[in-house]
Every structure is written in structure tokens, then in C-alpha cells.
Amino acid sequence: MAVERSNQTPAELAAHCVAVREAIMQSAAICGSGHYGPSFSCVEILVSLYYQFMRLNPNEPSWADRDRFILSKGHACSTLYPILADLGFFPKEELRTFTRLGSRLGDHPDMRKVPGVDFSAGALGHGLSIALGMALAARLDESNRRCVALLGDGELNEGQIWEAAAYAGANKISNLLAIVDANKVCVDGATEAVLDMEPIDAKWRAFGWHAERVDGHSLSQLLDHYAEFERRRAEGGPPTVLIGDTISGKGVDFIEGKAEWHIGFLGGVDVERALESIRRTQSAH
Amino acid sequence: MKLVRQPTVLQDEASFDHEGRAGVPARTLGTILSNRADTDSRLVVATADLAWSTFVAEFLERHPRRFFQAGISERNMLGFAAGLAASGYIPYVTTFSAFASLQSLDVIRNDHAYTNLPVRTIGTHCGISMGYFASSHHAIEDIGALRSIPNLTVVAAADLNAMEGLLRDVHDLPGPVYIRFGRGADGPPVYQAPNEVRFGEVTQVHEGRDILLLTTGIGVHAARDAARALGEEGGLSVTVGDLHTIRPFPIERIAALAARHRAVVVAEDHVIDGGIGTSVQQALLECGVDTPVFKHGLRDFAIVGPPSHMYRYYGLDALGMAIVVRRAAERLEQPASTRYREALWGSADMARILAEQGRADLERQTSSSGRFADAVR
């Protein structure tokens, strides 16, 4: 059975966002390194999915009719882990083992180790195909479960993404929702400079998807679009992609939008500055 | 999706695998999978625009709802198969070996093996069986690539009975399986029934005393013919083992078999580095068995030709294997320091085959290390 969470108030969701960002800072402190940019950019997306939209049961992680979530941009797992722990998939204390020798919590998620992780990820370009397969399985099972994949915008460079996009579009895989965390940054710099994929939404539409651009930090916009996706799913419409325009490093004002903070380490006084910024920034909703 | 065409009948009399193929054989891979699917609702099939070529079109007819046409997107197919497997299904995905194992290696490694999910990848048209389609379509490195991947089971089927026997045994394994197969109609069958092949064993298809000839897949039939011919000639008594279980490698069984022969010859339609010959060498080393091992296979990207001509050219048909085994026996008279210095099947043999085929004019171009360089100039 699903645990109902649809009664979360906007303020509660916003508070979860602050808590997750604080947890990302703690993870980086343990590891001595953090994927700050791409972890902070997808906080509102994951919070709105996990605390409000998706049907899950932390007491029964393998519940067959749960919604599926594939973190195709697996390097953002320090956003996912604190949410799973907070929901009760594994003990919160375990977050302290992040990336330490023998921990279940590596810097890319392993489905065989972490309760609540629906698929292992890390190598980019794989996740949409995985979610597609899960959506095909849901169809065969005549289940209403939804399959969600979170992709990076840099990840859209990968050819396999477009193989999966073509298949899902051509076959009207209604129960498939792709969300692109369009934070405009990849490892070597701005996505625009590395390999520009804009106009992203037009590309998806050309592949037969219903594509919308949304403010990826607006909880209310995200939730509205999830509801629209659910309506299209029930009607057997095309698959849905939300291009979430986001800011790399969102919440820590002095690293926001800076490509050099895709991965790095904030220590000493910078930690205090970062935490102050996170607590000051109210997530828009 | 509906059946829209019959397979093309390739008229190449020189190539045994096309002989007598007026259409789809009565029993195919699709028959085996469809029969299994009749009683197992978890079984689904996907292919990448090769339903007829990989012989699974029958599944599309019998179980259309559980058949997925991926189009020409192998990585996506192997990826969505993992998503299906993570949702309780047992997907069988088919494409040519080269595309399944080499093009999509990263998907097999990350999404099937790392996750330990029950996807069954069937790579047909293995080795050089695509003949004149050329190296892009040959899979002569797939075993080398796949035998190093944790969790992955690798098997090779010599014929449809072997396929049925192996699928029966591996179907319920919890992890991923790669199945190496030929063109689906590679000459007469080796086995009379599926029960003759059991996963994890080395199936002996010919009993002998002197030399142990090990091979896999399409090579098994030729190896047995070679052993029979050598036996009739007198002088050499050859055991032929079908190494259909490639990973996990049957180390103890191979060591025990090797220990009671004077030499082991491994013949494979694969490069000799990292193939089953390498696995045999490792096994004997680990078990302290010092029977000499001779590896016979490909050493470079292959030339083109009708498949049967290519097996002859590379000494991988019955005639070539018999010559190689005889030479191996002769080499045993030499000291170990010189025994392996030259290949058992060399450039002179290949030149001779070209000449026999009336292609002596090509000899200069194909036998030099700079293949085709002269022709280009």
C-alpha cells in the first residue's frame, strides 16, 4: 500500500528542500568532495516527486505497484539519499557512512545496496531506457504505476537517450515521465559551450513527446505539471518530458551558476557561508 | 505489428549455411522461446530490426503482446530489457553478436551484470559467420570482452538442440546470460536432443585418447568430423569437447579432461587472445595440469568471403581442424621452447586455400600484414 503524502503544505515542502540541501553539505563534508552544482539544482524536483507525487511505501520498498524513479544523473545521489532516509527506507544515521569504505552509499546509487533505489546508475545515457522498460512492464501488468527518469541536460548529449526517446514517442508510452534538470552546466563548462542541445523542448516534441519548460525550482509549477502528466497518462497520451530550468548550485549563492562548482569542496568558513545562504533562501513555490 | 515479409533466400551454394533454405525452418529459436512462453508469462522477447535474421519472428506471431520491436537501437533495447527484468520479466533480446556484445557492452556491464538482472542476450551470427558482410559484422572479440564481466553467464550453442538444452538450464538463473549462437541453420545438427547438453558441463561429442580438441558453437560439428576422419586414418585418437559453458568456466572438468590426454587443441572462431583457449590455459595453470595447450583461431580482423570459404581459409572447418590436430601431435616431439613458436595454421595454409579457390591473385594482398595495401596503391 502507498503511504499518502499528498497533504504536504507548500511550507512543509520548502522546509524539506532546506533540509536536503543541508544534508548535501554534510555528505560533501564526509566525502571531502561534492557534486554541489548538479545536486543542489535538482532538490525541488526530487522533493516534489518523493514527498508529494510518487506512490511509494518505505516499509515495503519492493512493492510491485509503486511508482519507479530512475536517477539517470546518478551523480546527484546525495540529493536522493537524505530523502530516502527521511522517508524511512534506511536509517538516517547511515548517511554518515556516505562514500566511506564499505558503505552502501556510494557517489552513484546501487539498487542492490540501497533500499528505495529502483536502479543503479552512474554511466550517463542509460536511465531513460531503464525507465522505458519499467513503463513497458507496467503496461504488460496493466498497472497504473508511473515511471519517472531524471536526466541531466548535459546527459542529453548521449545518443542512447534519443533511441529511448524515439521508441517512447513512437509507441506512446504514456506512463513515462522524463524530467530534465537543465542546470546549464556540465563538467567542462557551460552545456552551451560543451555541446549545445537547445532548443531542448523542440527536440523532444520532434520525437513525439509532450514537452513543457518549467521553473525547476518552483514546487507549485512542478506539482501542477505532474498532475497534467497523470491526466495524459490516464488518457493514453504521449510520454511527457518536463524541461526543468534550474540553476547549478541553487541555494548557495556564491556558487550558483558556476561551472567550476560542478564538483568541488567547500570547507571551513565557506561551509558556514553556504549554510547561511541555504537557510536564507526560501524555495519558491 | 504484423508479419510483412518472408526472409530473403540467399543463393550462395558455396556457403553451407544457405543450403536448402527455402524459407524459415520448421523449428527455430522463436519456436523454443514461444513454447517456453506458453507456460511462463514472465518471458518477453525484443529484437532490433532482426526478427527474421535472428529467427524470433515466430514469437511475434504467437505472443505479439510480449514482443518488442526496438528498431535499430541495440543499446536502448538492452537497456529497456533491464527495466523489464527489474520489474519481474525475463527478457530475451536478440541481435547479431557484434552489436549485442561489442556495441552494447556498456549496457550489458552496467544494466545487466552490475545490477545482476535476468536479461538473456542472444547474439546470433557469431564469429566470422557473417562472412562477406566483413569485420563490422563479425564478433571475434565478444568472448574476450564478456568473460571478464562479474555476474554474467556466457554460453554458446552449437545447434538448436544445444540452444534448447542451455536455455532450459539458464532460464531461471537470477542473473544475466549472454548466449552466443550461429546463423540458426549452420549445417547438420550436432545433437539429437536438448537433453544431450547440460549447462556447466563439457559435452564430449567424440571419445578418444590422444588429443583433446575443444571448441564451441559452430565449430563443434567440424571438430567432430575432424576427429572421425583422424580416427579412420588411424594413428590419432581424438576427444572432442563442446565448451558451451564459457562463464563460469568449468575449470575442474577441463583440467580433468586435459590431464588424461597428451595435448589440448582449442579451436575457436574468435581471436586467440582472451577467447576460450585463454580460459583453458588459465584453468590448467590453476589446477597444475601441464598438458600442452595449442590455441587455434583468428589473429587479426578477418578477410571476407562466403562463410564456408572463410572457415576453410582459417582452418576452422573439419579439414583444417584435422590438419591442425595432426600438427599439434607432431609438435609434441619438439622441446617446449620451440613448440609454440609458429602458429599451427599459418600464412602458407591461407595462401594455399586462396589458390584452391582460384584466388591466387589475391594472395599477395591478403597474406601480408598490410592487407589490401597493394590493391589500394
XYZ file of C-alpha atoms in Angstrom:
662
model
C 0.000 0.000 0.000
C 1.116 3.500 -0.747
C 1.856 5.938 2.015
C -0.253 9.022 1.336
C 1.720 12.203 1.437
C -0.418 14.445 -0.728
C -1.357 16.617 2.264
C 2.081 18.255 2.396
C 1.764 22.032 2.634
C 3.934 24.263 0.462
C 5.781 25.373 3.582
C 6.487 21.781 4.559
C 7.841 21.003 1.102
C 10.004 24.115 1.219
C 11.352 23.027 4.585
C 12.242 19.622 3.110
C 14.239 21.429 0.415
C 16.278 23.274 3.033
C 16.874 20.038 4.949
C 18.001 18.206 1.819
C 20.449 20.979 0.928
C 21.869 20.849 4.447
C 22.240 17.089 4.082
C 24.089 17.554 0.778
C 26.538 19.828 2.613
C 27.005 17.149 5.289
C 27.610 14.441 2.675
C 30.247 16.553 0.965
C 31.937 17.171 4.305
C 32.145 13.420 4.922
C 33.411 12.698 1.438
C 35.735 15.667 1.127
C 34.169 16.328 -2.236
C 30.709 17.145 -3.504
C 28.780 17.247 -6.741
C 27.396 20.561 -5.486
C 26.155 22.034 -8.754
C 24.049 19.112 -10.028
C 22.913 18.020 -6.536
C 21.554 21.409 -5.445
C 19.914 22.009 -8.841
C 17.513 19.044 -8.565
C 16.392 19.432 -4.942
C 12.914 20.807 -5.691
C 12.384 18.182 -8.396
C 13.184 15.289 -6.051
C 11.329 16.774 -3.078
C 8.163 17.336 -5.124
C 8.349 13.804 -6.518
C 9.130 11.949 -3.307
C 7.156 13.931 -0.731
C 4.113 14.593 -2.869
C 3.689 12.931 -6.265
C 5.031 9.388 -6.225
C 3.252 6.416 -4.696
C 5.757 4.553 -2.535
C 5.918 2.504 0.613
C 9.153 2.754 2.604
C 8.027 -0.228 4.687
C 7.827 -2.298 1.520
C 10.500 -0.913 -0.852
C 9.822 -3.584 -3.483
C 6.030 -3.098 -3.509
C 5.192 -4.121 -7.083
C 2.827 -1.252 -7.880
C 4.980 1.547 -6.535
C 5.950 4.317 -8.904
C 9.501 3.973 -10.223
C 12.189 6.622 -10.144
C 15.428 6.364 -12.101
C 18.118 8.846 -11.176
C 19.775 8.707 -14.556
C 22.079 11.546 -13.494
C 23.357 9.257 -10.758
C 25.951 11.746 -9.582
C 23.160 13.621 -7.806
C 22.584 10.767 -5.355
C 23.489 12.951 -2.392
C 20.157 14.649 -3.106
C 18.335 11.324 -3.213
C 19.869 9.574 -0.178
C 18.706 12.030 2.510
C 15.161 11.903 1.080
C 15.100 8.102 1.121
C 16.476 8.099 4.670
C 13.953 10.712 5.808
C 11.111 8.672 4.328
C 12.340 5.629 6.225
C 13.880 3.472 3.507
C 17.063 3.189 5.579
C 18.312 4.695 8.864
C 19.290 8.354 8.750
C 22.448 7.574 10.723
C 23.663 5.647 7.688
C 24.050 8.916 5.776
C 27.183 9.409 7.871
C 28.839 6.496 6.038
C 28.455 8.200 2.625
C 31.332 7.116 0.341
C 33.325 5.650 3.278
C 34.934 2.231 2.901
C 32.315 -0.497 2.624
C 29.336 1.899 2.763
C 26.140 1.078 0.897
C 26.032 4.718 -0.138
C 28.463 5.336 -2.976
C 28.678 8.512 -5.045
C 26.449 6.804 -7.611
C 23.441 4.763 -6.438
C 23.434 0.939 -6.334
C 19.983 -0.711 -6.409
C 21.386 -3.871 -4.854
C 22.564 -1.996 -1.803
C 20.311 0.981 -1.149
C 16.655 0.349 -0.242
C 14.415 2.594 -2.299
C 16.807 2.925 -5.223
C 14.981 1.471 -8.216
C 18.009 1.134 -10.477
C 21.767 1.528 -10.356
C 23.128 4.497 -12.247
C 26.283 6.368 -12.974
C 27.174 5.854 -16.607
C 25.150 8.589 -18.301
C 22.664 7.943 -21.065
C 21.230 4.689 -19.667
C 18.384 5.775 -17.410
C 15.676 6.659 -19.891
C 15.874 3.187 -21.460
C 15.593 1.635 -18.000
C 12.537 3.727 -17.126
C 11.095 2.888 -20.546
C 11.473 -0.847 -19.818
C 9.765 -0.382 -16.475
C 6.965 1.510 -18.215
C 6.583 -1.347 -20.719
C 6.397 -3.772 -17.795
C 3.702 -1.644 -16.150
C 1.719 -1.812 -19.387
C 2.017 -5.579 -19.564
C 0.950 -5.764 -15.937
C -1.971 -3.404 -16.647
C -0.792 -1.355 -13.700
C -1.287 2.393 -13.265
C 2.187 2.869 -11.847
C 4.226 5.729 -13.296
C 7.889 5.621 -14.281
C 9.981 8.738 -13.868
C 13.533 9.344 -15.068
C 15.600 12.368 -14.058
C 18.123 13.276 -16.729
C 20.828 15.889 -16.771
C 20.860 18.415 -19.583
C 24.481 17.527 -20.325
C 23.371 13.895 -20.383
C 21.203 14.679 -23.401
C 24.445 14.540 -25.409
C 24.259 10.744 -25.063
C 22.818 9.036 -28.142
C 21.010 6.297 -26.225
C 18.716 8.930 -24.676
C 17.375 9.664 -28.142
C 16.995 5.967 -29.016
C 14.760 5.644 -25.958
C 13.002 8.925 -26.747
C 12.218 7.715 -30.264
C 10.826 4.421 -29.004
C 8.686 6.002 -26.283
C 7.354 8.666 -28.629
C 6.551 6.263 -31.457
C 4.872 3.780 -29.114
C 3.027 6.380 -26.982
C 4.433 5.236 -23.663
C 2.022 7.377 -21.637
C 3.188 6.258 -18.218
C 6.728 7.539 -18.786
C 7.763 10.915 -17.385
C 11.205 12.310 -18.137
C 12.433 15.333 -16.240
C 15.485 17.186 -17.478
C 17.404 19.029 -14.786
C 18.520 21.791 -17.135
C 21.109 23.444 -14.904
C 23.162 24.544 -17.949
C 26.417 23.141 -16.570
C 28.456 20.014 -17.192
C 31.990 19.082 -16.154
C 33.970 21.073 -18.707
C 31.848 24.193 -18.512
C 28.520 25.505 -19.737
C 26.404 22.976 -21.638
C 26.013 25.667 -24.284
C 29.781 25.705 -24.806
C 30.418 21.959 -24.431
C 27.686 20.673 -26.741
C 24.609 22.834 -27.090
C 21.366 20.843 -27.165
C 18.940 23.776 -27.293
C 16.169 24.022 -28.192
C 15.721 21.007 -25.912
C 11.914 21.112 -25.768
C 11.610 21.255 -29.562
C 13.850 18.199 -29.876
C 11.613 16.173 -27.575
C 8.482 17.320 -29.377
C 10.036 16.190 -32.643
C 10.412 12.745 -31.031
C 6.691 12.588 -30.253
C 6.707 13.729 -26.628
C 4.594 16.234 -24.779
C 7.284 18.702 -23.717
C 6.989 21.658 -21.329
C 9.542 24.053 -19.908
C 9.045 24.685 -16.215
C 10.827 26.522 -13.446
C 12.644 23.579 -11.899
C 12.844 25.335 -8.538
C 9.118 26.069 -8.357
C 7.441 23.339 -6.331
C 3.972 24.506 -7.344
C 4.810 24.548 -11.060
C 6.359 21.104 -10.835
C 3.346 19.684 -8.998
C 0.934 21.199 -11.496
C 2.838 19.606 -14.351
C 2.928 16.212 -12.624
C -0.865 16.422 -12.376
C -1.086 17.199 -16.079
C 1.182 14.224 -16.825
C -1.085 11.979 -14.774
C -4.097 13.204 -16.738
C -2.377 12.467 -20.074
C -1.277 9.079 -18.775
C -4.859 8.135 -17.904
C -5.936 9.210 -21.392
C -3.199 7.212 -23.133
C -1.461 10.306 -24.455
C 2.162 10.711 -25.453
C 5.033 10.412 -22.956
C 5.815 13.603 -21.061
C 9.070 15.473 -20.614
C 9.488 18.444 -18.316
C 12.483 20.597 -19.069
C 13.162 21.947 -15.600
C 15.122 25.151 -15.962
C 17.318 25.166 -12.907
C 20.406 26.836 -11.508
C 23.530 24.835 -10.859
C 24.401 25.052 -7.162
C 20.968 26.573 -6.349
C 20.738 27.766 -2.770
C 24.405 28.532 -2.188
C 24.504 31.985 -3.676
C 28.251 32.240 -4.240
C 28.466 29.035 -6.311
C 25.201 29.406 -8.221
C 25.603 29.027 -11.975
C 29.339 28.476 -11.702
C 30.612 25.553 -13.765
C 33.687 25.144 -11.550
C 31.357 24.031 -8.732
C 30.003 21.029 -10.636
C 32.290 19.114 -8.330
C 34.483 20.551 -5.618
C 34.799 21.033 -1.883
C 33.521 23.734 0.439
C 35.381 23.747 3.752
C 35.938 25.959 6.797
C 34.226 29.332 6.688
C 32.750 28.509 3.279
C 30.578 25.864 4.938
C 29.067 28.439 7.274
C 28.533 30.875 4.390
C 26.887 28.105 2.362
C 24.586 27.008 5.178
C 23.575 30.613 5.857
C 22.730 31.030 2.203
C 20.708 27.810 2.135
C 18.675 28.820 5.204
C 18.149 32.322 3.858
C 16.866 31.106 0.525
C 13.241 30.133 0.705
C 12.436 27.654 -2.038
C 9.985 29.247 -4.397
C 6.660 27.504 -4.569
C 2.751 -5.373 -35.692
C 2.104 -7.862 -38.492
C 4.271 -10.197 -40.461
C 5.177 -8.258 -43.536
C 7.696 -10.312 -45.396
C 9.381 -13.646 -45.837
C 13.143 -13.859 -45.349
C 15.353 -13.417 -48.338
C 16.735 -16.693 -49.581
C 20.410 -16.113 -50.237
C 21.619 -18.139 -53.157
C 25.190 -18.974 -52.293
C 25.779 -22.646 -52.951
C 29.335 -22.436 -51.728
C 28.149 -21.467 -48.312
C 26.772 -24.409 -46.358
C 24.624 -22.265 -44.145
C 22.439 -21.220 -47.015
C 21.941 -24.655 -48.482
C 18.379 -25.865 -48.695
C 16.890 -22.800 -47.034
C 13.744 -22.262 -48.990
C 12.265 -20.337 -46.078
C 12.106 -20.305 -42.313
C 12.921 -23.752 -40.888
C 10.070 -25.561 -39.163
C 11.742 -25.135 -35.774
C 13.648 -22.003 -34.832
C 14.829 -20.052 -31.827
C 11.404 -18.428 -31.963
C 9.781 -21.854 -31.569
C 11.800 -22.625 -28.450
C 11.057 -19.239 -26.884
C 7.369 -19.350 -27.857
C 6.924 -22.813 -26.373
C 8.510 -21.682 -23.146
C 6.408 -18.517 -23.134
C 3.236 -20.642 -23.415
C 3.784 -21.668 -19.817
C 5.894 -18.793 -18.486
C 4.177 -15.412 -18.556
C 7.415 -13.674 -17.491
C 9.103 -14.412 -20.812
C 9.246 -11.489 -23.258
C 11.267 -11.037 -26.450
C 12.798 -7.975 -28.078
C 14.789 -7.572 -31.238
C 16.474 -4.692 -33.054
C 15.079 -4.924 -36.575
C 16.268 -8.534 -36.906
C 13.174 -10.619 -36.166
C 13.732 -12.870 -39.159
C 17.519 -12.874 -39.198
C 17.688 -13.946 -35.553
C 14.777 -16.383 -36.009
C 12.372 -14.954 -33.457
C 9.606 -13.959 -35.889
C 7.553 -16.941 -34.702
C 7.401 -15.348 -31.256
C 5.890 -12.216 -32.784
C 3.151 -14.380 -34.293
C 2.448 -16.450 -31.206
C 2.951 -13.843 -28.455
C 2.543 -10.414 -30.084
C 1.829 -8.611 -26.814
C 5.113 -9.796 -25.361
C 7.215 -8.953 -28.402
C 9.041 -5.625 -28.598
C 10.409 -4.320 -31.870
C 13.115 -1.905 -30.759
C 14.158 -0.761 -34.197
C 17.821 -0.291 -34.918
C 18.743 0.792 -31.405
C 20.544 -2.053 -29.678
C 21.654 -0.133 -26.596
C 18.147 1.105 -25.916
C 16.823 -2.434 -26.396
C 19.289 -3.945 -23.946
C 18.522 -1.045 -21.608
C 14.751 -1.388 -21.635
C 15.192 -5.136 -21.258
C 16.907 -4.367 -17.941
C 13.929 -2.235 -16.933
C 11.603 -5.133 -17.784
C 13.833 -7.545 -15.847
C 13.813 -5.216 -12.826
C 10.009 -5.393 -13.000
C 9.770 -9.182 -12.855
C 10.055 -10.200 -16.503
C 12.641 -12.446 -18.177
C 13.530 -10.690 -21.420
C 15.264 -12.451 -24.296
C 16.802 -9.899 -26.627
C 18.252 -10.823 -29.983
C 20.556 -9.152 -32.432
C 23.805 -10.039 -34.165
C 26.615 -10.917 -31.741
C 28.743 -7.972 -32.824
C 26.029 -5.495 -31.882
C 24.882 -7.313 -28.766
C 28.260 -7.826 -27.192
C 30.562 -5.159 -28.523
C 28.399 -2.198 -29.453
C 26.280 -2.622 -26.331
C 28.934 -3.901 -23.926
C 28.453 -0.966 -21.575
C 24.734 -1.738 -21.216
C 25.389 -5.424 -20.512
C 28.037 -4.468 -17.982
C 26.161 -1.690 -16.161
C 22.489 -2.560 -16.541
C 22.534 -6.377 -16.675
C 25.638 -7.513 -14.800
C 26.241 -4.812 -12.171
C 22.540 -4.984 -11.316
C 22.521 -8.805 -11.641
C 19.216 -8.878 -13.508
C 17.864 -11.813 -15.540
C 18.230 -10.439 -19.057
C 19.106 -13.052 -21.697
C 21.008 -11.556 -24.610
C 21.175 -13.803 -27.638
C 23.907 -12.809 -30.047
C 23.404 -14.663 -33.317
C 25.737 -14.766 -36.308
C 28.761 -15.110 -34.050
C 32.421 -15.307 -35.019
C 33.014 -14.897 -38.738
C 29.724 -16.493 -39.750
C 28.619 -13.242 -41.394
C 31.337 -13.916 -43.943
C 31.470 -11.288 -46.639
C 29.497 -8.806 -44.520
C 33.003 -8.046 -43.203
C 34.546 -7.230 -39.864
C 31.884 -4.758 -38.750
C 29.521 -7.754 -38.622
C 31.973 -10.313 -37.211
C 32.108 -10.973 -33.484
C 35.583 -12.347 -32.860
C 36.196 -10.485 -29.604
C 32.887 -10.998 -27.802
C 34.029 -13.828 -25.530
C 37.138 -11.848 -24.624
C 35.019 -8.860 -23.680
C 32.319 -10.762 -21.824
C 34.349 -13.345 -19.915
C 35.721 -10.623 -17.662
C 32.357 -9.270 -16.503
C 31.254 -10.295 -12.985
C 27.785 -11.885 -12.581
C 27.462 -12.595 -16.308
C 26.874 -16.143 -17.513
C 28.160 -16.844 -21.031
C 27.131 -19.869 -23.086
C 27.458 -20.874 -26.732
C 25.048 -23.156 -28.549
C 26.290 -25.458 -31.311
C 22.820 -26.034 -32.735
C 19.145 -25.656 -31.882
C 19.105 -28.705 -29.616
C 22.016 -27.267 -27.679
C 20.179 -23.946 -27.578
C 17.080 -25.583 -26.162
C 19.074 -27.529 -23.591
C 21.063 -24.498 -22.480
C 18.008 -22.224 -22.336
C 16.211 -24.832 -20.240
C 19.111 -24.711 -17.753
C 19.803 -20.969 -17.669
C 16.240 -19.639 -17.946
C 15.716 -19.385 -14.189
C 19.173 -18.143 -13.230
C 18.805 -14.946 -11.193
C 21.467 -13.041 -13.145
C 22.160 -12.115 -16.769
C 23.103 -14.538 -19.531
C 24.767 -13.989 -22.881
C 24.078 -16.720 -25.431
C 26.395 -16.978 -28.424
C 24.806 -18.558 -31.464
C 25.436 -19.056 -35.163
C 23.146 -18.248 -38.028
C 20.470 -20.624 -36.844
C 20.989 -23.033 -39.722
C 24.687 -23.807 -39.729
C 24.693 -27.194 -41.395
C 23.603 -30.516 -39.916
C 22.903 -30.656 -36.172
C 25.421 -31.969 -33.654
C 22.887 -33.097 -31.100
C 19.821 -35.261 -31.499
C 18.017 -33.917 -28.443
C 18.233 -30.997 -25.975
C 18.965 -33.380 -23.106
C 22.426 -34.118 -24.527
C 23.618 -30.683 -23.405
C 23.772 -29.605 -19.782
C 24.866 -26.183 -18.617
C 28.105 -26.262 -16.630
C 29.415 -29.422 -18.247
C 31.810 -30.033 -21.119
C 29.845 -32.183 -23.517
C 32.009 -34.815 -25.198
C 30.751 -35.376 -28.706
C 33.584 -37.763 -29.669
C 35.646 -40.041 -27.452
C 39.386 -40.510 -27.897
C 42.664 -40.962 -26.014
C 45.463 -38.855 -27.522
C 44.412 -35.303 -28.219
C 41.645 -33.261 -26.621
C 40.070 -30.944 -29.197
C 37.987 -28.251 -27.570
C 35.745 -25.861 -29.416
C 32.433 -24.119 -29.132
C 29.350 -23.150 -31.124
C 29.553 -23.575 -34.872
C 32.955 -25.275 -34.533
C 31.654 -28.361 -32.747
C 30.315 -30.100 -35.827
C 33.544 -29.534 -37.744
C 35.616 -30.727 -34.791
C 33.666 -33.956 -34.547
C 34.080 -34.575 -38.272
C 37.814 -33.907 -37.913
C 38.079 -36.394 -35.051
C 36.204 -39.032 -37.032
C 38.472 -38.513 -40.056
C 41.623 -38.726 -37.952
C 40.336 -41.893 -36.314
C 39.582 -43.512 -39.642
C 43.061 -42.616 -40.904
C 44.438 -44.352 -37.854
C 47.139 -43.068 -35.596
C 45.320 -40.307 -33.727
C 42.515 -40.810 -31.311
C 40.792 -37.502 -30.575
C 38.295 -36.461 -27.918
C 36.079 -33.564 -28.888
C 34.638 -31.393 -26.134
C 31.919 -28.796 -26.668
C 32.821 -25.876 -24.408
C 29.306 -24.476 -24.420
C 29.625 -23.129 -20.887
C 32.117 -20.297 -21.163
C 31.402 -18.419 -17.954
C 31.559 -19.668 -15.266
C 34.282 -21.703 -16.900
C 34.216 -25.423 -15.977
C 37.790 -25.317 -14.661
C 37.930 -28.681 -12.875
C 36.212 -30.581 -15.668
C 38.585 -29.147 -18.264
C 41.609 -29.870 -16.083
C 40.499 -33.467 -15.524
C 39.869 -33.991 -19.231
C 43.172 -32.403 -20.231
C 45.109 -34.446 -17.697
C 44.248 -37.680 -19.492
C 45.331 -36.503 -22.950
C 48.759 -35.796 -24.449
C 47.785 -32.353 -25.747
C 44.881 -29.938 -25.900
C 43.968 -28.095 -29.088
C 41.468 -25.256 -28.731
C 39.855 -24.180 -31.990
C 37.720 -21.059 -31.931
C 36.044 -18.608 -34.294
C 37.400 -15.826 -32.120
C 40.744 -14.117 -31.656
C 43.098 -16.353 -29.707
C 43.768 -13.648 -27.124
C 41.085 -13.766 -24.470
C 38.927 -16.465 -26.015
C 38.151 -19.962 -24.765
C 41.755 -21.011 -25.466
C 42.918 -18.475 -22.921
C 40.343 -19.796 -20.448
C 41.649 -23.327 -20.990
C 45.248 -22.228 -20.402
C 44.241 -20.450 -17.213
C 42.298 -23.460 -15.986
C 45.197 -25.844 -16.491
C 47.627 -23.449 -14.843
C 45.372 -23.044 -11.832
C 44.933 -26.803 -11.495
C 48.601 -27.640 -12.030
C 47.949 -29.690 -15.169
C 50.901 -29.419 -17.561
C 49.326 -30.866 -20.712
C 50.461 -28.676 -23.632
C 47.754 -26.339 -24.985
C 47.706 -25.189 -28.611
C 45.438 -22.278 -29.472
C 43.994 -22.160 -32.957
C 41.839 -19.261 -34.077
C 41.929 -15.783 -35.510
C 44.847 -13.424 -35.040
C 43.578 -10.395 -36.919
C 40.436 -8.896 -38.402
C 39.215 -11.427 -40.918
C 39.206 -11.231 -44.682
C 35.839 -11.512 -46.417
C 34.266 -14.398 -48.280
C 31.357 -16.814 -48.155
C 31.317 -18.233 -44.612
C 32.235 -21.781 -45.599
C 35.187 -20.468 -47.590
C 36.315 -18.432 -44.632
C 36.196 -21.387 -42.229
C 38.383 -23.242 -44.725
C 40.749 -20.280 -45.112
C 41.218 -20.004 -41.354
C 41.474 -23.754 -40.809
C 38.245 -23.817 -38.847
C 36.397 -26.402 -40.938
C 36.796 -30.155 -40.436
C 39.695 -30.393 -42.855
C 41.591 -27.533 -41.235
C 40.971 -28.772 -37.719
C 42.228 -32.251 -38.664
C 45.448 -30.763 -40.067
C 45.897 -28.602 -37.001
C 45.376 -31.518 -34.616
C 47.859 -33.659 -36.530
C 50.415 -30.874 -36.415
C 49.878 -30.402 -32.712
C 50.638 -34.089 -32.183
C 53.822 -33.704 -34.217
C 54.893 -30.638 -32.258
C 54.843 -32.693 -29.080
C 58.103 -34.231 -30.326
C 59.703 -30.768 -30.173
C 61.030 -29.185 -26.980
C 58.560 -26.886 -25.272
C 60.752 -23.885 -26.032
C 60.052 -24.118 -29.776
C 56.716 -25.897 -29.751
C 54.536 -22.786 -29.832
C 56.853 -20.562 -31.871
C 54.753 -20.764 -35.001
C 51.012 -20.947 -35.403
C 49.600 -24.376 -36.199
C 47.846 -22.791 -39.143
C 49.852 -20.160 -40.953
C 50.041 -17.835 -43.903
C 51.174 -20.655 -46.221
C 47.977 -22.558 -45.427
C 45.861 -19.499 -46.107
C 47.676 -18.847 -49.397
C 47.050 -22.457 -50.409
C 43.311 -22.111 -49.720
C 43.141 -18.936 -51.787
C 44.888 -20.729 -54.628
C 42.447 -23.638 -54.380
C 39.606 -21.170 -54.682
C 41.161 -19.720 -57.808
C 42.018 -16.556 -55.973
C 45.809 -16.782 -56.120
C 45.754 -13.263 -57.481
C 44.563 -12.082 -54.094
C 47.214 -13.933 -52.185
C 49.724 -11.114 -52.136
C 47.189 -8.657 -50.779
C 45.581 -10.810 -48.179
C 48.503 -12.686 -46.694
C 50.706 -9.690 -45.992
C 50.304 -7.805 -42.746
C 49.354 -4.693 -44.690
C 46.246 -6.264 -46.099
C 44.903 -4.667 -49.254
C 47.657 -2.070 -49.192
C 48.898 -3.160 -52.588
C 45.442 -3.179 -54.040
C 44.810 0.349 -52.832
C 48.093 1.554 -54.249
